[in-house]
């Protein structure tokens, strides 16, 4: 489990520090600010709230403060609530008919996500020596997590930055459906290795 958390932490940092600013640069809001680079990231409230949460979490993790059981109660309420608050607006904007319109680009995106990304990420992990730790379990974690379809949070930037929401939704649906092919392949690959 700690390997999954480390992978996800790095993934979140890449999303908010690199991917979201790139996505914003393609939308109509790209010319709103005249500042560049890090100043744009610092001024973006969506990105900074997430970074602040990551930094506060890291500080609490390294602090001598004891973990209170009241966090379990709070998290049991806040996590489902935040999922609902995220899913409702995304669900209202979802048009399943758009999948047919965007089938070709969505298929290409799914192939990249389920073939090229896992091969690339797992190869990098192997060559930097992650296979030598934890009896190779870290390499399995990297392979499996990099093969998974994108989460619902990938549908947030198109909404926030006024991008092509229908294309994003179609790509998400196709990627989720392609999991039916990805899982058996992962099962065979992980058993062969």
Coordinates of C-alpha atoms in Angstrom, one line a residue:
X1 CA 0.0 0.0 0.0
X2 CA 2.7 2.6 0.7
X3 CA 4.0 2.1 -2.8
X4 CA 0.6 3.0 -4.3
X5 CA 0.5 6.2 -2.1
X6 CA 4.0 7.2 -3.2
X7 CA 3.1 6.7 -6.9
X8 CA -0.2 8.6 -6.5
X9 CA 1.6 11.5 -4.7
X10 CA 4.1 11.9 -7.5
X11 CA 1.2 11.6 -10.0
X12 CA -0.7 14.4 -8.3
X13 CA 2.3 16.6 -8.3
X14 CA 2.8 16.1 -12.1
X15 CA -0.9 16.7 -12.7
X16 CA -1.1 20.0 -10.9
X17 CA 2.4 21.3 -11.6
X18 CA 2.7 20.3 -15.3
X19 CA -0.5 18.9 -16.9
X20 CA -3.1 21.4 -15.6
X21 CA -1.0 24.5 -16.6
X22 CA -0.5 23.0 -20.0
X23 CA -4.2 22.3 -20.4
X24 CA -5.0 25.8 -19.3
X25 CA -2.6 27.2 -22.0
X26 CA -4.9 25.7 -24.7
X27 CA -8.1 27.2 -23.4
X28 CA -9.5 30.7 -23.9
X29 CA -8.3 31.7 -20.4
X30 CA -4.6 31.4 -21.5
X31 CA -4.3 35.2 -22.2
X32 CA -6.0 36.3 -19.0
X33 CA -2.7 36.7 -17.1
X34 CA 0.4 38.4 -18.5
X35 CA 2.7 36.6 -16.0
X36 CA 4.6 33.6 -17.0
X37 CA 5.8 30.2 -15.7
X38 CA 5.7 29.8 -11.9
X39 CA 3.8 33.0 -11.4
X40 CA 0.9 31.6 -13.3
X41 CA 0.9 28.5 -11.2
X42 CA 1.2 30.5 -8.0
X43 CA -1.8 32.7 -9.0
X44 CA -4.0 29.8 -10.0
X45 CA -6.3 29.1 -7.0
X46 CA -7.2 25.5 -8.1
X47 CA -3.6 24.5 -8.4
X48 CA -2.5 26.3 -5.2
X49 CA -5.2 24.8 -3.0
X50 CA -4.0 21.3 -4.1
X51 CA -0.4 22.2 -3.5
X52 CA -1.2 23.6 -0.1
X53 CA -3.0 20.5 0.8
X54 CA 0.0 18.3 -0.3
X55 CA 2.4 20.6 1.7
X56 CA 0.2 20.6 4.8
X57 CA -0.1 16.8 4.6
X58 CA 3.7 16.4 4.3
X59 CA 4.3 18.7 7.2
X60 CA 1.8 16.8 9.4
X61 CA 3.4 13.6 8.4
X62 CA 6.9 14.7 9.5
X63 CA 5.6 16.6 12.5
X64 CA 5.7 15.1 16.0
X65 CA 1.9 15.6 16.3
X66 CA 0.0 12.4 16.9
X67 CA -2.5 11.1 14.4
X68 CA -5.9 11.6 15.9
X69 CA -8.6 9.0 15.4
X70 CA -11.0 12.0 14.7
X71 CA -9.4 12.2 11.3
X72 CA -10.9 8.8 10.4
X73 CA -14.4 10.2 11.3
X74 CA -13.8 13.4 9.3
X75 CA -12.4 11.5 6.3
X76 CA -15.3 9.1 6.3
X77 CA -17.5 12.1 5.7
X78 CA -15.3 14.4 3.6
X79 CA -14.0 11.8 1.1
X80 CA -17.5 10.6 -0.1
X81 CA -18.8 14.2 0.0
X82 CA -15.9 15.4 -2.2
X83 CA -16.4 12.5 -4.6
X84 CA -20.1 13.5 -5.0
X85 CA -19.3 17.2 -5.4
X86 CA -16.8 16.2 -8.2
X87 CA -19.0 13.7 -9.9
X88 CA -22.3 15.6 -10.1
X89 CA -21.1 18.4 -12.3
X90 CA -19.1 16.1 -14.4
X91 CA -22.1 13.7 -14.8
X92 CA -24.3 16.6 -15.9
X93 CA -21.9 17.5 -18.7
X94 CA -21.4 13.9 -19.9
X95 CA -22.9 13.2 -23.3
X96 CA -22.6 9.5 -24.2
X97 CA -23.6 10.3 -27.8
X98 CA -20.3 12.1 -28.1
X99 CA -18.4 8.8 -27.9
X100 CA -19.5 7.9 -31.4
X101 CA -18.4 11.3 -32.7
X102 CA -15.0 11.1 -31.1
X103 CA -14.4 7.4 -31.4
X104 CA -11.2 7.6 -33.5
X105 CA -9.3 10.1 -31.3
X106 CA -10.6 8.4 -28.2
X107 CA -9.3 5.1 -29.4
X108 CA -5.9 6.6 -30.1
X109 CA -5.8 8.1 -26.6
X110 CA -6.8 4.8 -25.1
X111 CA -4.0 3.0 -27.0
X112 CA -1.5 5.6 -25.8
X113 CA -2.8 5.4 -22.2
X114 CA -3.0 1.6 -22.0
X115 CA 0.1 0.6 -24.1
X116 CA 2.6 3.3 -24.6
X117 CA 2.4 4.9 -21.1
X118 CA 2.8 1.6 -19.2
X119 CA 5.6 0.5 -21.3
X120 CA 7.4 3.8 -21.0
X121 CA 6.8 4.3 -17.3
X122 CA 7.6 0.7 -16.4
X123 CA 10.8 0.8 -18.5
X124 CA 12.0 4.0 -16.8
X125 CA 11.2 2.4 -13.4
X126 CA 13.2 -0.7 -14.4
X127 CA 16.2 1.2 -15.7
X128 CA 16.4 3.4 -12.6
X129 CA 16.5 0.2 -10.5
X130 CA 13.1 0.1 -8.9
X131 CA 12.9 -3.6 -9.7
X132 CA 15.6 -4.2 -7.1
X133 CA 13.5 -3.0 -4.2
X134 CA 10.7 -4.8 -2.4
X135 CA 11.3 -8.1 -4.3
X136 CA 10.2 -6.3 -7.5
X137 CA 6.8 -5.4 -6.1
X138 CA 7.4 -1.7 -6.8
X139 CA 7.8 -2.6 -10.5
X140 CA 4.4 -4.4 -10.4
X141 CA 2.8 -1.4 -8.7
X142 CA 4.2 1.0 -11.4
X143 CA 3.0 -1.3 -14.2
X144 CA -0.5 -1.8 -12.8
X145 CA -1.1 1.8 -11.8
X146 CA 0.3 3.2 -15.1
X147 CA -2.0 0.9 -17.0
X148 CA -5.2 2.0 -15.3
X149 CA -7.6 4.4 -17.0
X150 CA -7.7 8.0 -16.0
X151 CA -9.8 9.0 -12.9
X152 CA -12.8 11.2 -13.0
X153 CA -10.5 14.1 -12.0
X154 CA -9.2 14.1 -15.6
X155 CA -12.6 15.5 -16.6
X156 CA -12.1 18.5 -14.4
X157 CA -9.6 20.5 -16.5
X158 CA -11.8 20.6 -19.6
X159 CA -14.6 22.0 -17.5
X160 CA -12.3 24.5 -15.7
X161 CA -10.4 25.8 -18.7
X162 CA -13.2 25.7 -21.2
X163 CA -11.7 23.0 -23.4
X164 CA -13.5 20.3 -25.5
X165 CA -15.6 18.6 -22.8
X166 CA -17.2 16.2 -25.2
X167 CA -13.8 14.9 -26.4
X168 CA -12.6 14.5 -22.8
X169 CA -15.7 12.7 -21.8
X170 CA -15.6 10.4 -24.8
X171 CA -11.9 9.6 -24.2
X172 CA -12.7 8.8 -20.6
X173 CA -15.5 6.5 -21.5
X174 CA -13.5 4.6 -24.1
X175 CA -10.5 4.3 -21.8
X176 CA -12.8 2.9 -19.0
X177 CA -14.3 0.4 -21.4
X178 CA -10.9 -0.7 -22.6
X179 CA -10.1 -1.8 -19.1
X180 CA -11.9 -5.0 -20.1
X181 CA -9.0 -5.8 -22.4
X182 CA -6.3 -4.3 -20.2
X183 CA -7.0 -6.3 -17.0
X184 CA -6.5 -9.8 -18.7
X185 CA -3.3 -8.6 -20.3
X186 CA -2.1 -7.3 -16.9
X187 CA -3.0 -10.6 -15.3
X188 CA -0.9 -12.6 -17.9
X189 CA 2.0 -10.1 -17.8
X190 CA 2.2 -10.0 -14.0
X191 CA 2.1 -13.8 -13.8
X192 CA 4.8 -14.3 -16.5
X193 CA 7.2 -11.8 -14.8

